[in-house]
PDB file of C-alpha atoms in Angstrom:
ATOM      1  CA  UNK A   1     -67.281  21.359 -24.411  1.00 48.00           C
ATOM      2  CA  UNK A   2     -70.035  23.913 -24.789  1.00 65.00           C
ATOM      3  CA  UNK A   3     -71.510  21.917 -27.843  1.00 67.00           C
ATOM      4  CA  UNK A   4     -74.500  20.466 -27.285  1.00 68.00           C
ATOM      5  CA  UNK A   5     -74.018  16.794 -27.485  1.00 64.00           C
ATOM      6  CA  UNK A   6     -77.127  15.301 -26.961  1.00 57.00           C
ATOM      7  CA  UNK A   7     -80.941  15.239 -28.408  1.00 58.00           C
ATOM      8  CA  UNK A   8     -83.010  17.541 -25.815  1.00 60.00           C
ATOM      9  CA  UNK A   9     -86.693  15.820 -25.917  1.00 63.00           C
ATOM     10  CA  UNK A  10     -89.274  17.475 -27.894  1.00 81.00           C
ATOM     11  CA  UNK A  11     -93.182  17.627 -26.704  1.00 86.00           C
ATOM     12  CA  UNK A  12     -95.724  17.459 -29.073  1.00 92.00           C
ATOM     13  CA  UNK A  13     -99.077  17.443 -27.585  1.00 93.00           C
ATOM     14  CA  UNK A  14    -101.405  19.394 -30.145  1.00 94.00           C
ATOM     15  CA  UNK A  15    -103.069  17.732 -33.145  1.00 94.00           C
ATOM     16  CA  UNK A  16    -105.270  20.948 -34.400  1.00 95.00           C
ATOM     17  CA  UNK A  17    -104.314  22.611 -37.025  1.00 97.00           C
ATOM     18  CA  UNK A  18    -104.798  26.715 -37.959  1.00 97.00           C
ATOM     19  CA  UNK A  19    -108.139  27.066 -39.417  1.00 97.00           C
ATOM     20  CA  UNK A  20    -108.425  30.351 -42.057  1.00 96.00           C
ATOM     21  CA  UNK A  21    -109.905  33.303 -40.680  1.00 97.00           C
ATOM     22  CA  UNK A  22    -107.947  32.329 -37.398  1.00 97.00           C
ATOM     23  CA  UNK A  23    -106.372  34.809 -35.028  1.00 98.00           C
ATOM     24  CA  UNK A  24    -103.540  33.823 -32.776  1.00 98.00           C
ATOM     25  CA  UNK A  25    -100.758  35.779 -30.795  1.00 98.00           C
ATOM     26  CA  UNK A  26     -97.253  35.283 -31.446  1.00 98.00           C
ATOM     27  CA  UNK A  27     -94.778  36.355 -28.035  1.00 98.00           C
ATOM     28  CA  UNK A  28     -91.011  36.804 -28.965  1.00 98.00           C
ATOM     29  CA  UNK A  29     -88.597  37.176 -26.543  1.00 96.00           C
ATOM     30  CA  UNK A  30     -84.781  36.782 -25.597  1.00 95.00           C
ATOM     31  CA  UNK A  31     -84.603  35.808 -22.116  1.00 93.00           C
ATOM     32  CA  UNK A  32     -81.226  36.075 -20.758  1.00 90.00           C
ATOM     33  CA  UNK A  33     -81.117  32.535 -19.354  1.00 90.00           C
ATOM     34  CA  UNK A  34     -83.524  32.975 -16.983  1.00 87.00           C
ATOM     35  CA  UNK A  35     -86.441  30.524 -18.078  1.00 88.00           C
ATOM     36  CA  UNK A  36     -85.970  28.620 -14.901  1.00 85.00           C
ATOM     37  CA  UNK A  37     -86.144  31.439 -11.989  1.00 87.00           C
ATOM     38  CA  UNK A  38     -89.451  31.774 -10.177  1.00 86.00           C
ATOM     39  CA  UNK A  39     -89.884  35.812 -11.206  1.00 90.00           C
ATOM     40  CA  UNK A  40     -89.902  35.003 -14.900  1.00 90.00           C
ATOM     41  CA  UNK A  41     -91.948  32.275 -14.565  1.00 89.00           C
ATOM     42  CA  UNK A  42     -94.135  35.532 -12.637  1.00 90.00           C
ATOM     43  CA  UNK A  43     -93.891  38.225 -15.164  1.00 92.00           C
ATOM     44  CA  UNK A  44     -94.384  35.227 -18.619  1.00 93.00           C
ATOM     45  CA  UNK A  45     -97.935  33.944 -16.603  1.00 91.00           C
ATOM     46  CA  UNK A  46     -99.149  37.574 -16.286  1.00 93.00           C
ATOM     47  CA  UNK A  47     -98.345  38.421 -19.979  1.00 94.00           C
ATOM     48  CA  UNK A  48    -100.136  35.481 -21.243  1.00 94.00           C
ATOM     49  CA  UNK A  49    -103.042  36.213 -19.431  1.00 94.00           C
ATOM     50  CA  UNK A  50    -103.442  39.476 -20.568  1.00 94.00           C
ATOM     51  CA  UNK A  51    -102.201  38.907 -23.979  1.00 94.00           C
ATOM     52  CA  UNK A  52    -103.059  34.883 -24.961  1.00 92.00           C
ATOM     53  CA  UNK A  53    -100.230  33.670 -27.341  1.00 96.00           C
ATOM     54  CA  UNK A  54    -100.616  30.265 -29.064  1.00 97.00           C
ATOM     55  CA  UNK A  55     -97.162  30.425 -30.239  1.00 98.00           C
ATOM     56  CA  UNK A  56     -94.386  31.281 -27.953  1.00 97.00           C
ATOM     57  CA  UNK A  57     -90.548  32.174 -29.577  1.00 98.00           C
ATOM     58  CA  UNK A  58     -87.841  32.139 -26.783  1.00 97.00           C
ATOM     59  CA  UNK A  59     -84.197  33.171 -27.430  1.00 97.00           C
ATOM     60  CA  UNK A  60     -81.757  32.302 -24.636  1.00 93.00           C
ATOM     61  CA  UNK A  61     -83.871  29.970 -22.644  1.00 92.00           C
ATOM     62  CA  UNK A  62     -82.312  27.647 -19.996  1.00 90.00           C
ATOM     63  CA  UNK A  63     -83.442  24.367 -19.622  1.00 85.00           C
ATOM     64  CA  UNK A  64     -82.608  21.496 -17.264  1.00 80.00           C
ATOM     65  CA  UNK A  65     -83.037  18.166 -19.418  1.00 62.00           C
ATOM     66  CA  UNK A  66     -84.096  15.785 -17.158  1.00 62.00           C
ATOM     67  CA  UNK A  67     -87.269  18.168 -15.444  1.00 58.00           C
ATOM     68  CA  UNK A  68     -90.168  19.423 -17.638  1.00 56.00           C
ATOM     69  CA  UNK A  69     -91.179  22.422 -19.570  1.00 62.00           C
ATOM     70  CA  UNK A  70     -91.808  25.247 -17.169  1.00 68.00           C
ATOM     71  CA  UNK A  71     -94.841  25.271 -19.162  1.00 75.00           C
ATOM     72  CA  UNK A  72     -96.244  21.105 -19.493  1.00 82.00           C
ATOM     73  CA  UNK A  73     -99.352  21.871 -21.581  1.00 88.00           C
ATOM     74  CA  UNK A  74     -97.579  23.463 -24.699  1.00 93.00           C
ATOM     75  CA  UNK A  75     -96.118  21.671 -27.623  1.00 94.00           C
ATOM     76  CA  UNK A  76     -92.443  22.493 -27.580  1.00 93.00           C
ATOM     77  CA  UNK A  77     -88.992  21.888 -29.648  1.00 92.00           C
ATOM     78  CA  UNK A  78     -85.609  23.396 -28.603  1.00 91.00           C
ATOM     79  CA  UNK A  79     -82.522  23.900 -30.874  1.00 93.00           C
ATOM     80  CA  UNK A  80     -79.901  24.038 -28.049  1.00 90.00           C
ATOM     81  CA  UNK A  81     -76.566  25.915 -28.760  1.00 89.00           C
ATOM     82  CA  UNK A  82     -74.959  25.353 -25.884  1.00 87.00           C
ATOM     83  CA  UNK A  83     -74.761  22.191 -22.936  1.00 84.00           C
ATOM     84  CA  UNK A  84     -73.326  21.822 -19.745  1.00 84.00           C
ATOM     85  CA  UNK A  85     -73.597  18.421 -17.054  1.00 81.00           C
ATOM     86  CA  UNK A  86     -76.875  20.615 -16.191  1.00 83.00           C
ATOM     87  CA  UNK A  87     -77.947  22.809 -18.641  1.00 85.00           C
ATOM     88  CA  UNK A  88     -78.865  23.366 -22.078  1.00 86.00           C
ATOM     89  CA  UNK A  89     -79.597  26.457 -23.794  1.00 90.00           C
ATOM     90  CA  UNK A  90     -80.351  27.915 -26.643  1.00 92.00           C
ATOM     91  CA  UNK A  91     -83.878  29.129 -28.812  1.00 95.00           C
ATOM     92  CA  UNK A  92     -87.315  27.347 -28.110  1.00 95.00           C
ATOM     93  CA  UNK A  93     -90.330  27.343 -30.267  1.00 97.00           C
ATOM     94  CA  UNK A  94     -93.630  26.243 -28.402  1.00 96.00           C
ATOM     95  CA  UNK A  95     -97.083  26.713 -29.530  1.00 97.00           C
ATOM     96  CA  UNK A  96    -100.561  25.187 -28.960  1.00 96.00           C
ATOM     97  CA  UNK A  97    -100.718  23.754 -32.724  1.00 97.00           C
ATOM     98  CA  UNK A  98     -99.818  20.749 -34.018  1.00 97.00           C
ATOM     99  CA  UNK A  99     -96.544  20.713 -35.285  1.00 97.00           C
ATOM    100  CA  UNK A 100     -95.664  19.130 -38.404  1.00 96.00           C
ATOM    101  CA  UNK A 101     -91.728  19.316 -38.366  1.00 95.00           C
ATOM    102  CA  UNK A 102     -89.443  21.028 -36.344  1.00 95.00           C
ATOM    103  CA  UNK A 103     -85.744  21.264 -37.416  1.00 94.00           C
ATOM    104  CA  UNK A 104     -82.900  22.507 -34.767  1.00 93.00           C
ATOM    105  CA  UNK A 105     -80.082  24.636 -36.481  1.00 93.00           C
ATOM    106  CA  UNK A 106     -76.616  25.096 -35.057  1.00 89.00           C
ATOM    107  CA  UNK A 107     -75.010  28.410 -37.402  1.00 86.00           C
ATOM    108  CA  UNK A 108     -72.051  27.111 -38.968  1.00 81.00           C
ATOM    109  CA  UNK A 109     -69.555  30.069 -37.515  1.00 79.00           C
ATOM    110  CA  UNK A 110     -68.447  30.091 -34.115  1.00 82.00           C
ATOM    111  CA  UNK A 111     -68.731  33.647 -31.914  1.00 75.00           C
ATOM    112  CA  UNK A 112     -66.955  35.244 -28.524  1.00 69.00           C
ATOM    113  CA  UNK A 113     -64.447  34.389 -26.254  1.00 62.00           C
ATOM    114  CA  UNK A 114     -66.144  30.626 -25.569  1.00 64.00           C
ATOM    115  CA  UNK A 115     -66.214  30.387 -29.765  1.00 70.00           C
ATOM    116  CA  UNK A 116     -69.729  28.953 -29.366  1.00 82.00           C
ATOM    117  CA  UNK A 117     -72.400  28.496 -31.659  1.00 85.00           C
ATOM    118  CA  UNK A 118     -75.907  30.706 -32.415  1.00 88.00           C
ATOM    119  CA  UNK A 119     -79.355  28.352 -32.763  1.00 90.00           C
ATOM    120  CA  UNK A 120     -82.030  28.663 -34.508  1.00 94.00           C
ATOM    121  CA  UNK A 121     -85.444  26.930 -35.236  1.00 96.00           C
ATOM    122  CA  UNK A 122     -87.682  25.818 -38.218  1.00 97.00           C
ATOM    123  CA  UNK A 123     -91.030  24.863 -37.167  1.00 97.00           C
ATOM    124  CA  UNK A 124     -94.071  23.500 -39.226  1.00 98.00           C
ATOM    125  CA  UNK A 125     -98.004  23.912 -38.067  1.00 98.00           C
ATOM    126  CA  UNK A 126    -100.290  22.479 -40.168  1.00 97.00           C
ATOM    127  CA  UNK A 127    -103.133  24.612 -42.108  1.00 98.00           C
ATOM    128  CA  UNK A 128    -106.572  22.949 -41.755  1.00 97.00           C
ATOM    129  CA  UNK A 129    -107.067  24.163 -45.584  1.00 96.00           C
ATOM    130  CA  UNK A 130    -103.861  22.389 -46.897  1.00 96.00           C
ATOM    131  CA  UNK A 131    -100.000  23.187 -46.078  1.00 97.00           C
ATOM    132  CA  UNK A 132     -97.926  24.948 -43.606  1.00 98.00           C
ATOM    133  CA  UNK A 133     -97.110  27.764 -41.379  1.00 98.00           C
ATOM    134  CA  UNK A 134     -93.179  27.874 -41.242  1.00 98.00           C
ATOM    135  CA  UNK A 135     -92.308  29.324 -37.669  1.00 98.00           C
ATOM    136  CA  UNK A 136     -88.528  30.598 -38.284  1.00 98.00           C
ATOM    137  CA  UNK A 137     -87.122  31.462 -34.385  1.00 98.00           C
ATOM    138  CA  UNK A 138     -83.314  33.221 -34.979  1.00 96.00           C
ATOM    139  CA  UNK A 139     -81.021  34.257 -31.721  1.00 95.00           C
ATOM    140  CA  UNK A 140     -78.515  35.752 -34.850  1.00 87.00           C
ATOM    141  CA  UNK A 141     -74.865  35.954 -34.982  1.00 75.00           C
ATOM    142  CA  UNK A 142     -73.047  38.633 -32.872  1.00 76.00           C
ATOM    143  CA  UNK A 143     -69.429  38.867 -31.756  1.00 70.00           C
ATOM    144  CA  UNK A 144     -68.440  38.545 -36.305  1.00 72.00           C
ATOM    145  CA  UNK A 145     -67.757  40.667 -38.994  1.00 76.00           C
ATOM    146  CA  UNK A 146     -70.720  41.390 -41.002  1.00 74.00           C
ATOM    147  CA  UNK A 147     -70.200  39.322 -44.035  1.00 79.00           C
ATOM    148  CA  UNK A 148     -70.331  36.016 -41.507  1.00 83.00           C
ATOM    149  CA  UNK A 149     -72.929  37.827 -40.329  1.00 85.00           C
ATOM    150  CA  UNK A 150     -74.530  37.830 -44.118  1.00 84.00           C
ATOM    151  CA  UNK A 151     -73.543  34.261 -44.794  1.00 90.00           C
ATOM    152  CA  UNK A 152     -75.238  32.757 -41.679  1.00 90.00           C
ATOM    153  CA  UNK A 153     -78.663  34.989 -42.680  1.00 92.00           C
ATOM    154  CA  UNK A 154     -78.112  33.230 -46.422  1.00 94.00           C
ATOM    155  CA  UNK A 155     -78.048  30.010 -44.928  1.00 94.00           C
ATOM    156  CA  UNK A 156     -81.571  30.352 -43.180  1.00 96.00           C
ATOM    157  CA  UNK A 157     -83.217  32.339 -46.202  1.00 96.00           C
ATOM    158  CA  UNK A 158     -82.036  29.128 -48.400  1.00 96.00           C
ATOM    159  CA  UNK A 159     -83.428  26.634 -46.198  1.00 95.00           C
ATOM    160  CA  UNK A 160     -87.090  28.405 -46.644  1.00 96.00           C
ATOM    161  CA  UNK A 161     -86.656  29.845 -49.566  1.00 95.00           C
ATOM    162  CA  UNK A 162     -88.920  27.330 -51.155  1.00 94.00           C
ATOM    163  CA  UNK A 163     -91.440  27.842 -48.446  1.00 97.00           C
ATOM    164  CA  UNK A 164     -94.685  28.554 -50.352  1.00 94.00           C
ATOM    165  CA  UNK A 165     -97.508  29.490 -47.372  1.00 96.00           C
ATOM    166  CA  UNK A 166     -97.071  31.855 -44.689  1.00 98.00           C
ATOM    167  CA  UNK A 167     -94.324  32.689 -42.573  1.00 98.00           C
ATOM    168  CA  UNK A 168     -93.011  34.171 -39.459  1.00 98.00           C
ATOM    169  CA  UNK A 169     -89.510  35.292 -38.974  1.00 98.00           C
ATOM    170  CA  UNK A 170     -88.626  36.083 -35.570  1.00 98.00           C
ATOM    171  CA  UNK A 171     -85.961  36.592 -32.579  1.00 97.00           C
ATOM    172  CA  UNK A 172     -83.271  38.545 -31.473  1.00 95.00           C
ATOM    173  CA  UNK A 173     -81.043  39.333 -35.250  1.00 95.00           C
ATOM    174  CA  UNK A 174     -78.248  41.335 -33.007  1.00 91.00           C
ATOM    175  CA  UNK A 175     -78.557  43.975 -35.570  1.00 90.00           C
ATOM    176  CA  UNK A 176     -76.336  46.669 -33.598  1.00 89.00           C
ATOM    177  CA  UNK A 177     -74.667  48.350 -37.264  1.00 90.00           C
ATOM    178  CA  UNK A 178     -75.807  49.667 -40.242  1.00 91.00           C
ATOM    179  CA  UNK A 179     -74.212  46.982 -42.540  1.00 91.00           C
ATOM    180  CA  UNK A 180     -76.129  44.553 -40.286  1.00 89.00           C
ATOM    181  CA  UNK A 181     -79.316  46.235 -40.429  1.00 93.00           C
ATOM    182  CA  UNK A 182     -78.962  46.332 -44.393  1.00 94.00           C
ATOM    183  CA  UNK A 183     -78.345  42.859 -44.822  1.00 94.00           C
ATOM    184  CA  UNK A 184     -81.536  41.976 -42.769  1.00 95.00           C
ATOM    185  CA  UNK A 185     -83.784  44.087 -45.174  1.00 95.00           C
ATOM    186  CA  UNK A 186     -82.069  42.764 -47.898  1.00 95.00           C
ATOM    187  CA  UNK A 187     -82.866  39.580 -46.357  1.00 96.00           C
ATOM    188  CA  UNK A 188     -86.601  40.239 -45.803  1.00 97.00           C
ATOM    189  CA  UNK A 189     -86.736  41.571 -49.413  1.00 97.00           C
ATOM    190  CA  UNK A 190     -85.932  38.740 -50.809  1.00 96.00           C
ATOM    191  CA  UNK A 191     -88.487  36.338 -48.738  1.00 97.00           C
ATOM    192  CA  UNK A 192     -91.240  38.964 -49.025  1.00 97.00           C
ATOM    193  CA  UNK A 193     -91.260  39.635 -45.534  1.00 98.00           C
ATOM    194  CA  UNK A 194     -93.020  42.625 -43.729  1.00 98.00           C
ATOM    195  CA  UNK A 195     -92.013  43.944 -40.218  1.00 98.00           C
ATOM    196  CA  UNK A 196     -94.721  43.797 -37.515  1.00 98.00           C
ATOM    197  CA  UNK A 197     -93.908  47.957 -36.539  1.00 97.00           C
ATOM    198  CA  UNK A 198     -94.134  47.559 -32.981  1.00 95.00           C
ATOM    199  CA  UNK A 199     -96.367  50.548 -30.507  1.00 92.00           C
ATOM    200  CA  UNK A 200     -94.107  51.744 -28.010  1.00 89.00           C
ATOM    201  CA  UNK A 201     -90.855  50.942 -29.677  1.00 88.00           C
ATOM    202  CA  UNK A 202     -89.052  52.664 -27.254  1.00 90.00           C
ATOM    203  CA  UNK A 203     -89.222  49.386 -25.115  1.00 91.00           C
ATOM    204  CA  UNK A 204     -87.297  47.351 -27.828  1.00 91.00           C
ATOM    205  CA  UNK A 205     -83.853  46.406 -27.008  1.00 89.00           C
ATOM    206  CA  UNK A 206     -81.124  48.386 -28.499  1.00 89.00           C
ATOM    207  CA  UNK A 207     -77.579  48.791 -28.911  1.00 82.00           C
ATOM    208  CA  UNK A 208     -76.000  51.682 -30.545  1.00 84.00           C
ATOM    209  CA  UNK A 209     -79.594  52.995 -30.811  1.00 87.00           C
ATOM    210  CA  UNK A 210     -79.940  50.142 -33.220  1.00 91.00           C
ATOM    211  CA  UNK A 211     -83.071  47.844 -32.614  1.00 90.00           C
ATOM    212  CA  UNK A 212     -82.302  44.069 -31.770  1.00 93.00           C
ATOM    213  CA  UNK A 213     -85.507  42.362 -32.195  1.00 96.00           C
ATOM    214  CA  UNK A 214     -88.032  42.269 -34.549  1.00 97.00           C
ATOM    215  CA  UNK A 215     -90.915  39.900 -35.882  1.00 98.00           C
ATOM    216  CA  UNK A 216     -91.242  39.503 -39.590  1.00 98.00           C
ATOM    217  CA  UNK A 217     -94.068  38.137 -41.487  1.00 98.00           C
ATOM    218  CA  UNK A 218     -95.700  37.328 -44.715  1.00 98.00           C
ATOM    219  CA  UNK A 219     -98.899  35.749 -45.753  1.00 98.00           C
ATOM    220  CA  UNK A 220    -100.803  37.170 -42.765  1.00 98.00           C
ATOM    221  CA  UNK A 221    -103.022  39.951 -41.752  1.00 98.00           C
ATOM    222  CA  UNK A 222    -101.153  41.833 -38.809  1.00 98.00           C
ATOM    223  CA  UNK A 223    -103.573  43.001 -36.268  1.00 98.00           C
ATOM    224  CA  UNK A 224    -101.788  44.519 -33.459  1.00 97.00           C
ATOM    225  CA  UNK A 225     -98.194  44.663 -32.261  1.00 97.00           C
ATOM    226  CA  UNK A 226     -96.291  46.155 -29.445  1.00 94.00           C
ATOM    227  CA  UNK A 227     -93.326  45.985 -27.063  1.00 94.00           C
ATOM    228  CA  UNK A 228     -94.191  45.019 -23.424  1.00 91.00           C
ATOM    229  CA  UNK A 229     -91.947  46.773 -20.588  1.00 90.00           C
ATOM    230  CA  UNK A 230     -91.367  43.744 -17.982  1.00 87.00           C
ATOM    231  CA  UNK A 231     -89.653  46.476 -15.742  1.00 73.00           C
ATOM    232  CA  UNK A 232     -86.100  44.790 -16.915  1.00 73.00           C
ATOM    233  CA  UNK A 233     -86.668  41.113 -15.890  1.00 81.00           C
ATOM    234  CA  UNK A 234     -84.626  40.523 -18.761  1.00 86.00           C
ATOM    235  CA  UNK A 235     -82.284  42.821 -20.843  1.00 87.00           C
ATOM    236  CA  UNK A 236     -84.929  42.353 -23.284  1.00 93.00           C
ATOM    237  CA  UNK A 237     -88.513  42.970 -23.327  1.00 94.00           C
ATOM    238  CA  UNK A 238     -90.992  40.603 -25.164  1.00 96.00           C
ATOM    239  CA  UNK A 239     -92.578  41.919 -28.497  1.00 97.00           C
ATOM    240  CA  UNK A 240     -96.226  40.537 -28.766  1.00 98.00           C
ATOM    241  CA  UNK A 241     -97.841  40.550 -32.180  1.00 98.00           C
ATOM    242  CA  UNK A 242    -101.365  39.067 -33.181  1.00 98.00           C
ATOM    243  CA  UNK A 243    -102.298  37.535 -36.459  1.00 98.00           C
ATOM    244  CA  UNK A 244    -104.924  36.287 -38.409  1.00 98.00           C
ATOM    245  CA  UNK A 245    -104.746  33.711 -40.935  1.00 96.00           C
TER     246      UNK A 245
END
């Protein structure tokens, strides 16, 4: 009953695309189902001021369908994993480019007691010099054995496999073991991805001393990246990362 069942709208208000030589802030962050109190709302306006983001990568958001964005002048697309009569949840990629495409995954294994689904999203922005930025926002697998772990990372690295221009890869991968943490590098490997090493990564969440999220990247020039303490609003802090095309 947890399945989503219907389409949750999608807002797409930008037309510009990235221009080369462009710098824009990425903000990743698993939210622990709080999208819709008034503190986060708080603590996400006061990071974006300080740090502007024109792309923002949610993990765990909670959405009611019938209101609004908490945030009305972003572009937006949601791949819900889970739905109640009020609810829906599940990863959210907005940004202040045009997008292109935007393609909601449900993973194809089931996890934990409720044997629900993970979600993840595929989102194109257009390049003002010809093709696309592919914006790839994972909340991973967790409560499985590592090789469904492996085959639900296979499944994403084949749908952008063929993905010629740049690319972020980005979200909570629930990488709490060593076999899961080797199958992610094998993973980034094999797409040419680099991770964004984070200043103070001592305010990444962890589990087993394992990092869970990360922000991957290729085709970009990395100019700063760190972990921002948020004093536990969540049981994850945001990681903030700025590029430049």
């Amino acid at each position: 009953m947890l399945k989503p069942k219907i389409v949750v709208p999608q807002q797409f208000i930008h037309k510009q695309p990235i221009h080369h030589g462009e710098e824009f802030g990425v903000l990743c962050w698993n939210t622990q189902k709080l999208t819709e109190t008034h503190s986060f709302q708080r603590v996400l306006a006061d990071i974006l001021a300080r740090y502007p983001c024109l792309f923002l990568l949610l993990q765990e958001a909670k959405l009611t369908p019938r209101n609004n964005w908490l945030l009305p002048q972003w572009s937006y697309a949601i791949a819900p994993n889970m739905q109640t009569r009020r609810s829906v949840y599940g990863v959210l990629t907005a940004s202040q480019y045009a997008f292109t495409e935007a393609h909601p995954r449900l993973s194809k294994k089931r996890e934990g007691m409720f044997a629900t689904h993970k979600s993840y999203m595929l989102s194109y922005h257009s390049l003002a010099e010809g093709g696309a930025l592919l914006v790839v926002n994972v909340h991973a697998m967790n409560f499985v054995r590592a090789n469904q772990f492996s085959q639900e990372i296979a499944f994403i690295k084949e749908e952008i496999f063929g993905h010629k221009g740049p690319l972020i890869v980005a979200g909570d991968f629930n990488v709490w073991s060593r076999q899961r943490r080797l199958r992610l590098l094998q993973f980034c490997r094999s797409l040419g991805l680099r991770k964004a090493i984070m200043v103070d990564p001592h305010h990444i969440k962890t589990y087993r001393q394992h990092p869970l999220d990360f922000i991957f990247y290729r085709g970009l020039s990395l100019q700063e990246a760190f972990a921002n303490d948020t004093s536990k609003e969540s049981d994850h802090n945001p990681l903030y990362a700025r590029f430049k095309l």
